[in-house]
mmCIF file of the C-alpha atoms, coordinates in Angstrom:
data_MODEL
# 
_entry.id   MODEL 
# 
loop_
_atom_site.group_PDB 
_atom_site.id 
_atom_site.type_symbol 
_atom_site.label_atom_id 
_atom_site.label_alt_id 
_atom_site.label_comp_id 
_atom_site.label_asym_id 
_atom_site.label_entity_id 
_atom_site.label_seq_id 
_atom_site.pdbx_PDB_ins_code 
_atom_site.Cartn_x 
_atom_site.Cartn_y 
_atom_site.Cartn_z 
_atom_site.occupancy 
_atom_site.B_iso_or_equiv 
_atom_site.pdbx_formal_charge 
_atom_site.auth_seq_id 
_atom_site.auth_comp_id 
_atom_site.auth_asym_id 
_atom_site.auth_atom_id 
_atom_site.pdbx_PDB_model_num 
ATOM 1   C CA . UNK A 1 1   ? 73.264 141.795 111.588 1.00 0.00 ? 1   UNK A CA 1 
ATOM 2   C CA . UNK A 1 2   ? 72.334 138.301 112.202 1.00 0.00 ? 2   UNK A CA 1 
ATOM 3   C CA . UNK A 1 3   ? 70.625 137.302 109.383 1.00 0.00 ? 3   UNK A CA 1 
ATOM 4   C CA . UNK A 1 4   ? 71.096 135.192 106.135 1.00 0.00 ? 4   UNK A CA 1 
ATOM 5   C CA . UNK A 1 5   ? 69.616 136.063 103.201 1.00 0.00 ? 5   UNK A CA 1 
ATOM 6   C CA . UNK A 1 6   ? 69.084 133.308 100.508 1.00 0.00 ? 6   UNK A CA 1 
ATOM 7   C CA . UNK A 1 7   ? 70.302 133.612 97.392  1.00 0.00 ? 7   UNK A CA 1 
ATOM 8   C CA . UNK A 1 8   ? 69.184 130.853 94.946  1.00 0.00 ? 8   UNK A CA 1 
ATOM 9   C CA . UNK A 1 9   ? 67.216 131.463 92.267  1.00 0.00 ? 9   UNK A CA 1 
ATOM 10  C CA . UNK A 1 10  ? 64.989 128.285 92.700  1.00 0.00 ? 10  UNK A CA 1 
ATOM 11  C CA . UNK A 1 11  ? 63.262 128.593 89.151  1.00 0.00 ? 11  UNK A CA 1 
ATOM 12  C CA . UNK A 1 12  ? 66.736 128.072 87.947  1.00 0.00 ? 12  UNK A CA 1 
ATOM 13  C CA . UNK A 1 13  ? 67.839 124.914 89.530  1.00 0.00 ? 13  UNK A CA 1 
ATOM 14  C CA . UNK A 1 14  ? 67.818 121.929 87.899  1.00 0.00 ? 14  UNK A CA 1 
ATOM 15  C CA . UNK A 1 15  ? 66.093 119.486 89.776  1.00 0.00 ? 15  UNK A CA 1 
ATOM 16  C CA . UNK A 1 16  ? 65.471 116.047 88.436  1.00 0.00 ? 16  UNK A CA 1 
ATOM 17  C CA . UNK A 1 17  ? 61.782 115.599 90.567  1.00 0.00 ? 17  UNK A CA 1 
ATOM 18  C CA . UNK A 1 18  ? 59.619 118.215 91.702  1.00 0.00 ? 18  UNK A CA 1 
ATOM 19  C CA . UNK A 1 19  ? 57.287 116.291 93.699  1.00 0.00 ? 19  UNK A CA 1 
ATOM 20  C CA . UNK A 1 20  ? 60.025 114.810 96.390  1.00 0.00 ? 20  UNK A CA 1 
ATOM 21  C CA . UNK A 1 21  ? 62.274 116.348 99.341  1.00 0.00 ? 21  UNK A CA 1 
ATOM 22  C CA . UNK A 1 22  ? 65.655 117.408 97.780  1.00 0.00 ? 22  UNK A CA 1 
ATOM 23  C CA . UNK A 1 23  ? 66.998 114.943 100.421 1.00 0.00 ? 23  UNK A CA 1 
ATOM 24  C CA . UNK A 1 24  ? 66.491 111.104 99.777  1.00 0.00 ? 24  UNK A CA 1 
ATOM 25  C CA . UNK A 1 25  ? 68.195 108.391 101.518 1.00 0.00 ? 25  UNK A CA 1 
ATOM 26  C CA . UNK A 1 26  ? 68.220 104.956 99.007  1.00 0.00 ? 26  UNK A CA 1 
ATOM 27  C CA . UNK A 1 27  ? 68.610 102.250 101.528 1.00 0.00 ? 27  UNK A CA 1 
ATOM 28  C CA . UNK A 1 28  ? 71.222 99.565  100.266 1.00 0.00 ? 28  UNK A CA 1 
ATOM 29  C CA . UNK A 1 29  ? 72.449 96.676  102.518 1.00 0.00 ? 29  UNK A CA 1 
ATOM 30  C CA . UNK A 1 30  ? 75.735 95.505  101.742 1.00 0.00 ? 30  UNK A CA 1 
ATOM 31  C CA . UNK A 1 31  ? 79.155 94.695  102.937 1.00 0.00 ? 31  UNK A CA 1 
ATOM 32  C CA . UNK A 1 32  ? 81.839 96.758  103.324 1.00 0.00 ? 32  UNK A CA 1 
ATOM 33  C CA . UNK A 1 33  ? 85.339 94.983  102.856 1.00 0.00 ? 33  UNK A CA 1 
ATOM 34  C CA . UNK A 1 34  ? 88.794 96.613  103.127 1.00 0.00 ? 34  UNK A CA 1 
ATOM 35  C CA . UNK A 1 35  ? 90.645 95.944  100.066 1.00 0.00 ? 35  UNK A CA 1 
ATOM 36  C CA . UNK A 1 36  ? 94.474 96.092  99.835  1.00 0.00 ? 36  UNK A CA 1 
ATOM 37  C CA . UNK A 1 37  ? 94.684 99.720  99.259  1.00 0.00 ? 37  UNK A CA 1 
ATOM 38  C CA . UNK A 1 38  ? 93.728 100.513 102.996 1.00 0.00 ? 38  UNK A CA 1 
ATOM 39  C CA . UNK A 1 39  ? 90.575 101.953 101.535 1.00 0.00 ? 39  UNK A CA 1 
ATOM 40  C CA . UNK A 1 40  ? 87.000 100.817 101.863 1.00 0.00 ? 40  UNK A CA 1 
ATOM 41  C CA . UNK A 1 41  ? 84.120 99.431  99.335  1.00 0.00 ? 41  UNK A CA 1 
ATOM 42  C CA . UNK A 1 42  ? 80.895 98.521  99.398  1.00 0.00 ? 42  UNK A CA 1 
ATOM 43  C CA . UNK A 1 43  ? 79.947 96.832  96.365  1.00 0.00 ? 43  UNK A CA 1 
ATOM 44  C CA . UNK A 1 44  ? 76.313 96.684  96.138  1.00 0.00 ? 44  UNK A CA 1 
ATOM 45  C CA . UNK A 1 45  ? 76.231 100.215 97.351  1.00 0.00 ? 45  UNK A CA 1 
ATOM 46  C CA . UNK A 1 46  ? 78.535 101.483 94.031  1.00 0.00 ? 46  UNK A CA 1 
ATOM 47  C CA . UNK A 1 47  ? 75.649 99.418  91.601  1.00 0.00 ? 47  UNK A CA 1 
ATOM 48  C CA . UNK A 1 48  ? 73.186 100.730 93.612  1.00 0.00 ? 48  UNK A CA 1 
ATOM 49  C CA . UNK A 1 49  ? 74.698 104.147 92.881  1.00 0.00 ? 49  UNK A CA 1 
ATOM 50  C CA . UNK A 1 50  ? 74.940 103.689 89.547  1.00 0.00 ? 50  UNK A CA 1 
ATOM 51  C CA . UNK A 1 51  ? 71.071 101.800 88.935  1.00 0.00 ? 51  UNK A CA 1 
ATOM 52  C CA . UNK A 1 52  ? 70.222 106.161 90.443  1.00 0.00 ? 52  UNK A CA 1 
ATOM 53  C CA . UNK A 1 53  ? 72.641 107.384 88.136  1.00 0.00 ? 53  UNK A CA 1 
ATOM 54  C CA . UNK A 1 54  ? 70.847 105.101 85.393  1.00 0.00 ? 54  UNK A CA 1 
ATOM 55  C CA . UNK A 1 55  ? 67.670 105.908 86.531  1.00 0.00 ? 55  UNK A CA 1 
ATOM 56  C CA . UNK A 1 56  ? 67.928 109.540 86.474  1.00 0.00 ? 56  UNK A CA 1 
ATOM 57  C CA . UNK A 1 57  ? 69.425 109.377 83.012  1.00 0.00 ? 57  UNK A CA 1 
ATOM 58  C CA . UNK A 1 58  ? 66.749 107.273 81.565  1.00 0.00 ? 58  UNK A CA 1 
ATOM 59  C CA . UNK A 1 59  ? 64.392 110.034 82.770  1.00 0.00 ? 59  UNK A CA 1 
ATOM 60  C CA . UNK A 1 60  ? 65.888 112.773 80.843  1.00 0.00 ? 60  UNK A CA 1 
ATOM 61  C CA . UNK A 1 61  ? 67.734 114.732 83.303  1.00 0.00 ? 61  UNK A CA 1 
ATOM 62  C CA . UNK A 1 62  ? 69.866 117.171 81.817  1.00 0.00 ? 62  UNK A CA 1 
ATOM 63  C CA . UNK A 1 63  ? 71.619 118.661 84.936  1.00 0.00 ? 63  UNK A CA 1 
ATOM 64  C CA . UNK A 1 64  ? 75.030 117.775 86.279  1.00 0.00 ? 64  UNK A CA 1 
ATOM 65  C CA . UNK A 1 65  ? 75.648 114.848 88.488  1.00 0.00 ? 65  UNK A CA 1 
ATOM 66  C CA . UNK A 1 66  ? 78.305 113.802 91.135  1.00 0.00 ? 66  UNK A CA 1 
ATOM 67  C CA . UNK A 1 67  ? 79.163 111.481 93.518  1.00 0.00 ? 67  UNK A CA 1 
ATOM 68  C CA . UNK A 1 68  ? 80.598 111.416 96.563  1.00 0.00 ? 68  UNK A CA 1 
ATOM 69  C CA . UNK A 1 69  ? 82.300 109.277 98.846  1.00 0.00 ? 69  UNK A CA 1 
ATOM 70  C CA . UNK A 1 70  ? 84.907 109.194 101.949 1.00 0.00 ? 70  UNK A CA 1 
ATOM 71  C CA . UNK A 1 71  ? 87.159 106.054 100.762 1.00 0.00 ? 71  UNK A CA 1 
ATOM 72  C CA . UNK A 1 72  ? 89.060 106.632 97.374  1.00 0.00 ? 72  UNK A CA 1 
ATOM 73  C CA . UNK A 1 73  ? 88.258 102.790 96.420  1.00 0.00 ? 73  UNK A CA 1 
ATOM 74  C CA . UNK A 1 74  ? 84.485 103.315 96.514  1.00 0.00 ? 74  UNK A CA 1 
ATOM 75  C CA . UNK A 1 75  ? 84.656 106.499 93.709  1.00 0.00 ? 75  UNK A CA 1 
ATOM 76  C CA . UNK A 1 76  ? 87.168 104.371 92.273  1.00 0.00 ? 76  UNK A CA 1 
ATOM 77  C CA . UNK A 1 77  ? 84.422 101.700 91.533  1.00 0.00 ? 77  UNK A CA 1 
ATOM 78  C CA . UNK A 1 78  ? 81.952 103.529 91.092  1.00 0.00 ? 78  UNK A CA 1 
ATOM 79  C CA . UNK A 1 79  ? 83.466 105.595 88.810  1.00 0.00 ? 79  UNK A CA 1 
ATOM 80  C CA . UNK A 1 80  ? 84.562 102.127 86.911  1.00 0.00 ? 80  UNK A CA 1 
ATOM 81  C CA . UNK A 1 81  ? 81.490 100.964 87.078  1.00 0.00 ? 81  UNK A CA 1 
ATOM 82  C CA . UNK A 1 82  ? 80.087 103.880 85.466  1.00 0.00 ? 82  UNK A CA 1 
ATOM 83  C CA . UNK A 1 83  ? 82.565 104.140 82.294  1.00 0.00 ? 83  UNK A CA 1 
ATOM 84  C CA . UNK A 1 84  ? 81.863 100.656 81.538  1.00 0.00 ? 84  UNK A CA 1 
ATOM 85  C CA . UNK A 1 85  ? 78.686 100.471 81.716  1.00 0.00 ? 85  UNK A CA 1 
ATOM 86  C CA . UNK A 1 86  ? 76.649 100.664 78.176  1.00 0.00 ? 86  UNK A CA 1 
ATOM 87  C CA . UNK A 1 87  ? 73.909 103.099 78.164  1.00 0.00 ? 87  UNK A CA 1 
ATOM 88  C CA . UNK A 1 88  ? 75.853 105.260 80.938  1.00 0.00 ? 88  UNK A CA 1 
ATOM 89  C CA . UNK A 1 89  ? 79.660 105.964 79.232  1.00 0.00 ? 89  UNK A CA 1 
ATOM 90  C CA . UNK A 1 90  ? 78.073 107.765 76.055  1.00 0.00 ? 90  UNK A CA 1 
ATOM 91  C CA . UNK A 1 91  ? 76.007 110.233 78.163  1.00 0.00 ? 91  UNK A CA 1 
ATOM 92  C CA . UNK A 1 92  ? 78.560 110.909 81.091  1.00 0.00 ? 92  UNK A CA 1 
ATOM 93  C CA . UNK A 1 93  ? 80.755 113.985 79.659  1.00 0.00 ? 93  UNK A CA 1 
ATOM 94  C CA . UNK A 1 94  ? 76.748 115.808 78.845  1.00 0.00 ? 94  UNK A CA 1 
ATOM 95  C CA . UNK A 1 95  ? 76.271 114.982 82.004  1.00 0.00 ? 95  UNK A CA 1 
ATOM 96  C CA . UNK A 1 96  ? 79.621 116.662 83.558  1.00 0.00 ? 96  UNK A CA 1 
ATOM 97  C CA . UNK A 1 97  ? 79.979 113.949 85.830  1.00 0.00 ? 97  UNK A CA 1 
ATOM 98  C CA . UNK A 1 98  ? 82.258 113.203 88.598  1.00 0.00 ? 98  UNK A CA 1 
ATOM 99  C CA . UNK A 1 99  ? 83.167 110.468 91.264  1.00 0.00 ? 99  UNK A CA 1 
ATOM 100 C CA . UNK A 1 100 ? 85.592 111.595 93.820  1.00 0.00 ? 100 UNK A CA 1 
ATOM 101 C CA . UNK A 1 101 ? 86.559 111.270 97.000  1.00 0.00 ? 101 UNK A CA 1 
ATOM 102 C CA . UNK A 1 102 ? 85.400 114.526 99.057  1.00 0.00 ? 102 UNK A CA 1 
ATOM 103 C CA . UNK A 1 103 ? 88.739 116.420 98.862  1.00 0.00 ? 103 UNK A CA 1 
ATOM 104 C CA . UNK A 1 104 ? 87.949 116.903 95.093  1.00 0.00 ? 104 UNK A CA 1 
ATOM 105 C CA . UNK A 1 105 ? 84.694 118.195 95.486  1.00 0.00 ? 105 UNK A CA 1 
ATOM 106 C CA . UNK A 1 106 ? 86.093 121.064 98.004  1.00 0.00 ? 106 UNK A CA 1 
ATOM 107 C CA . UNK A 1 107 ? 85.207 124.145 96.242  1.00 0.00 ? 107 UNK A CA 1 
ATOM 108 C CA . UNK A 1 108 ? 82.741 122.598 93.384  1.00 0.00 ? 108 UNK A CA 1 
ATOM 109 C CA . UNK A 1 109 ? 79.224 121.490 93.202  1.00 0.00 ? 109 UNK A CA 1 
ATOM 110 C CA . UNK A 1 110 ? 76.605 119.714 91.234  1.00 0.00 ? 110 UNK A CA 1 
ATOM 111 C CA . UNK A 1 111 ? 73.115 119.653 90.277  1.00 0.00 ? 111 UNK A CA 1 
ATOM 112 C CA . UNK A 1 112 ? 72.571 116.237 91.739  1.00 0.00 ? 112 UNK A CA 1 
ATOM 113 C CA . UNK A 1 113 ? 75.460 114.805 94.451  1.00 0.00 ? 113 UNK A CA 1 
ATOM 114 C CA . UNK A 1 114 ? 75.318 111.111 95.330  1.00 0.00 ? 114 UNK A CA 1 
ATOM 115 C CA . UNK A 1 115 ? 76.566 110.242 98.674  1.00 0.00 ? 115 UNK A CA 1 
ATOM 116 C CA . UNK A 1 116 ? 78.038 106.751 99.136  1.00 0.00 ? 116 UNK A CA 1 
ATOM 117 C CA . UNK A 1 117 ? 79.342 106.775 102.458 1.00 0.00 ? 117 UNK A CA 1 
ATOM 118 C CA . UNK A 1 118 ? 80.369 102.846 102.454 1.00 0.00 ? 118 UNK A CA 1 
ATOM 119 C CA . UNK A 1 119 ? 78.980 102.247 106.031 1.00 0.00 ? 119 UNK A CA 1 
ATOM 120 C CA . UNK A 1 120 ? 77.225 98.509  106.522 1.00 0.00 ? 120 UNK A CA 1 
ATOM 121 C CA . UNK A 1 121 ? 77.951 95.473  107.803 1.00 0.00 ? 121 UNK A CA 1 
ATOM 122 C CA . UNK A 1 122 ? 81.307 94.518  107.736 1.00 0.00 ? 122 UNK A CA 1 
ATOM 123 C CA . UNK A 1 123 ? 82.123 97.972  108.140 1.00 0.00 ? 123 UNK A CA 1 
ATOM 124 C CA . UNK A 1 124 ? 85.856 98.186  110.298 1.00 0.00 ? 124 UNK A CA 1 
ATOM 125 C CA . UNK A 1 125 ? 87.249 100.195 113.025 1.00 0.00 ? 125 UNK A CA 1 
ATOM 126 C CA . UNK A 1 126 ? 89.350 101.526 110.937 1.00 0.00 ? 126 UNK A CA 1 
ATOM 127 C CA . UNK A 1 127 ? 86.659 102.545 108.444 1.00 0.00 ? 127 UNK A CA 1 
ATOM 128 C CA . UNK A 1 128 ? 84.414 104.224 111.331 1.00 0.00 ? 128 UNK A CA 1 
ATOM 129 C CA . UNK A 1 129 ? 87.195 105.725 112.900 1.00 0.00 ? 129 UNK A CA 1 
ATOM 130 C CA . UNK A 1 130 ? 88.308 107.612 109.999 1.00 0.00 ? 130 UNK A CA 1 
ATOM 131 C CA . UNK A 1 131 ? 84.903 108.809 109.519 1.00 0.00 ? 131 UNK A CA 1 
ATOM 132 C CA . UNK A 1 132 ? 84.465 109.690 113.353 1.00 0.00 ? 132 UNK A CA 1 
ATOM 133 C CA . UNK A 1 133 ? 87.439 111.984 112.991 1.00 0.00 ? 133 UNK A CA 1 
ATOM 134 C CA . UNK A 1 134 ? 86.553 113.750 110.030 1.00 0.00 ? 134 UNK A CA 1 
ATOM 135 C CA . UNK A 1 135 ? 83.284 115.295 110.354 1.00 0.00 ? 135 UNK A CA 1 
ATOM 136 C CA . UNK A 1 136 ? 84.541 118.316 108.225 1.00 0.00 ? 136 UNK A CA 1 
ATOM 137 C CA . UNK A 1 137 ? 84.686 115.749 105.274 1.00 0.00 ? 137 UNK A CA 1 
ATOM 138 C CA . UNK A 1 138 ? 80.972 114.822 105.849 1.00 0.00 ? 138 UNK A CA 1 
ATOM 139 C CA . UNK A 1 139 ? 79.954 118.531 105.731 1.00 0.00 ? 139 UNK A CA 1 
ATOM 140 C CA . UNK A 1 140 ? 81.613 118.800 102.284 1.00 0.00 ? 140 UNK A CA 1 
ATOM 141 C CA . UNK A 1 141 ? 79.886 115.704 100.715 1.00 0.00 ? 141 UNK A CA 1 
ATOM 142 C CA . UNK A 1 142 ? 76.532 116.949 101.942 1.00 0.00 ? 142 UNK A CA 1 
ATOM 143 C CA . UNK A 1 143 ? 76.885 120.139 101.074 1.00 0.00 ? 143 UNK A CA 1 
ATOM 144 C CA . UNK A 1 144 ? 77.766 120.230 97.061  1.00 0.00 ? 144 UNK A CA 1 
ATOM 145 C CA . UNK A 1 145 ? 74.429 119.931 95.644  1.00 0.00 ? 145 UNK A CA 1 
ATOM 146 C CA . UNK A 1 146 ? 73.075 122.584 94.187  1.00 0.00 ? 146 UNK A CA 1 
ATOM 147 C CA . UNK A 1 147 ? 69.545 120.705 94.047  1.00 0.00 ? 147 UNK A CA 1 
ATOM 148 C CA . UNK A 1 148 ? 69.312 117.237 95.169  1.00 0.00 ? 148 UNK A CA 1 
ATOM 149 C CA . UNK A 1 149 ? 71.248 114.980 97.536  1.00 0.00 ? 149 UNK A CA 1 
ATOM 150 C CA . UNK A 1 150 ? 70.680 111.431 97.034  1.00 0.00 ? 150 UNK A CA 1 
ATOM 151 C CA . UNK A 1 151 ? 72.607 108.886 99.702  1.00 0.00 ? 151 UNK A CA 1 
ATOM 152 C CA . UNK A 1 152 ? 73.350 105.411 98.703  1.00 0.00 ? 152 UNK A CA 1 
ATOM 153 C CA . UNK A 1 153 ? 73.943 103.064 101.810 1.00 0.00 ? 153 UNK A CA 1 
ATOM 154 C CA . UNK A 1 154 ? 72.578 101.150 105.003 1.00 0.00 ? 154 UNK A CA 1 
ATOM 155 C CA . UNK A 1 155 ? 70.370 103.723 106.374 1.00 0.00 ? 155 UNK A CA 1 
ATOM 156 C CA . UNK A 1 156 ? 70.242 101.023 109.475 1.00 0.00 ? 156 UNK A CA 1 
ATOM 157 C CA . UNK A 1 157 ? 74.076 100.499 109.081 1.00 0.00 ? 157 UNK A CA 1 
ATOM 158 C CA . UNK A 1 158 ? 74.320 104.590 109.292 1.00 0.00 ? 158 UNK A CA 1 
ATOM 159 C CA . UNK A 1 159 ? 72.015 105.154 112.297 1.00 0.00 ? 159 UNK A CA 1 
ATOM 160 C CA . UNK A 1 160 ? 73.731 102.702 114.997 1.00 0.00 ? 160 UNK A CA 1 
ATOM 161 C CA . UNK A 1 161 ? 77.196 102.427 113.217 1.00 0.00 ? 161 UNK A CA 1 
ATOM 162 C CA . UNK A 1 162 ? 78.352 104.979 116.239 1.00 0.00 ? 162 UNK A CA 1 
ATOM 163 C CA . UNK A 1 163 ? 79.692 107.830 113.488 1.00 0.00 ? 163 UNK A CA 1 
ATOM 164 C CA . UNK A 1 164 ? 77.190 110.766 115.670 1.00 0.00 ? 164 UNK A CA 1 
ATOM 165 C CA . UNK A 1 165 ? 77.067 113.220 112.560 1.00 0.00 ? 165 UNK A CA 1 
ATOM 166 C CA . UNK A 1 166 ? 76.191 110.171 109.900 1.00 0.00 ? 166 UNK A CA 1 
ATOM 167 C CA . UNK A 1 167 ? 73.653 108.839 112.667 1.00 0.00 ? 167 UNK A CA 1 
ATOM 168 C CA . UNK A 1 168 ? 71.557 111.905 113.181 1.00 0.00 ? 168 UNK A CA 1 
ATOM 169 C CA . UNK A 1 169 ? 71.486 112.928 108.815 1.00 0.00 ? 169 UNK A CA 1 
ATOM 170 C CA . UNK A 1 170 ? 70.322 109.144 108.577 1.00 0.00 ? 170 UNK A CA 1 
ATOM 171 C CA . UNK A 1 171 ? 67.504 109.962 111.353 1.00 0.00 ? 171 UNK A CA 1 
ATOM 172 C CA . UNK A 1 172 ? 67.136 113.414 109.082 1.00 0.00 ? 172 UNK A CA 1 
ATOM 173 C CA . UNK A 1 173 ? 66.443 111.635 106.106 1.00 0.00 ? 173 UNK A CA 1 
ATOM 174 C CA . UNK A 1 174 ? 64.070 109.256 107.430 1.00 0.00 ? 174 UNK A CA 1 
ATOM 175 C CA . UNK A 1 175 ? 62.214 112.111 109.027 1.00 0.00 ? 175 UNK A CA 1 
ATOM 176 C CA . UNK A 1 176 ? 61.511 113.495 105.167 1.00 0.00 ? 176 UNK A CA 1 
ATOM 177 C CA . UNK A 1 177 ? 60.207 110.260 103.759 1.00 0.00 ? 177 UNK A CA 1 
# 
């Protein structure tokens, strides 16, 4: 009958702040190299994804946390990154925590999703092409938090790198600051 009716309990997520928009963009310049794999990283956007992921478990958070990202070699490092990393590889399985590429999150969620969508300078035809032709993939990645979205990346990068979808949620997010 054209309406929606919302069916979150909101007492009942778990959200790691309660005094921020559930959207926040983390703005991260880097470079985005193709390595050998055909793939694309950004490398001071995965540590930057993993100082939030450190962050929100020095804080206590108890909910689950993913993260996101178009290119395979990206959640590849990140998720590297992550398992070797000290204080992080002890608390990840309490954490059920995941870094994937999009087509793994299809049909599963999180409390908290980081999206690291590997866009900055450097950043290839290639690259921006594949993301230009798969604006479904974007609309998965953004949409598996159950709570709180946090992006990772070059909010600048994002709003003139000519990918329209990843422009205007990088105008969004600013608007929310």
């Amino acid at each position: 009958e054209g309406r929606l009716r919302v069916a979150t309990n909101y007492d009942r997520l778990r959200r790691p702040w309660h005094d921020k928009p559930a959207v926040r963009w983390v703005d991260v310049r880097g470079k985005t190299v193709r390595p050998g794999s055909g793939s694309a990283i950004n490398e001071a956007e995965a540590h930057a994804v993993v100082a939030e992921i450190e962050r929100l478990v020095r804080q206590g958070y108890v909910g689950s946390i993913g993260v996101v990202s178009p290119f395979r070699a990206q959640a590849t490092r990140i998720r590297d990154l992550v398992n070797g990393h000290d204080g992080l590889a002890a608390r990840i399985p309490d954490l059920d925590f995941l870094a994937d590429t999009v087509h793994k999150f299809q049909g599963d969620e999180r409390d908290v999703m980081i999206f690291s969508p590997v866009v900055s300078s450097g950043a290839n035809d290639g690259a921006l092409g594949f993301l230009r032709s798969t604006p479904n993939l974007f609309n998965v990645a953004i949409t598996r938090a159950r709570a709180a979205l946090i992006v990772v990346g070059d909010r600048s990068a994002a709003l003139n790198c000519g990918v329209e979808y990843l422009s205007r949620f990088a105008s969004y997010a600013g608007n929310l600051e």
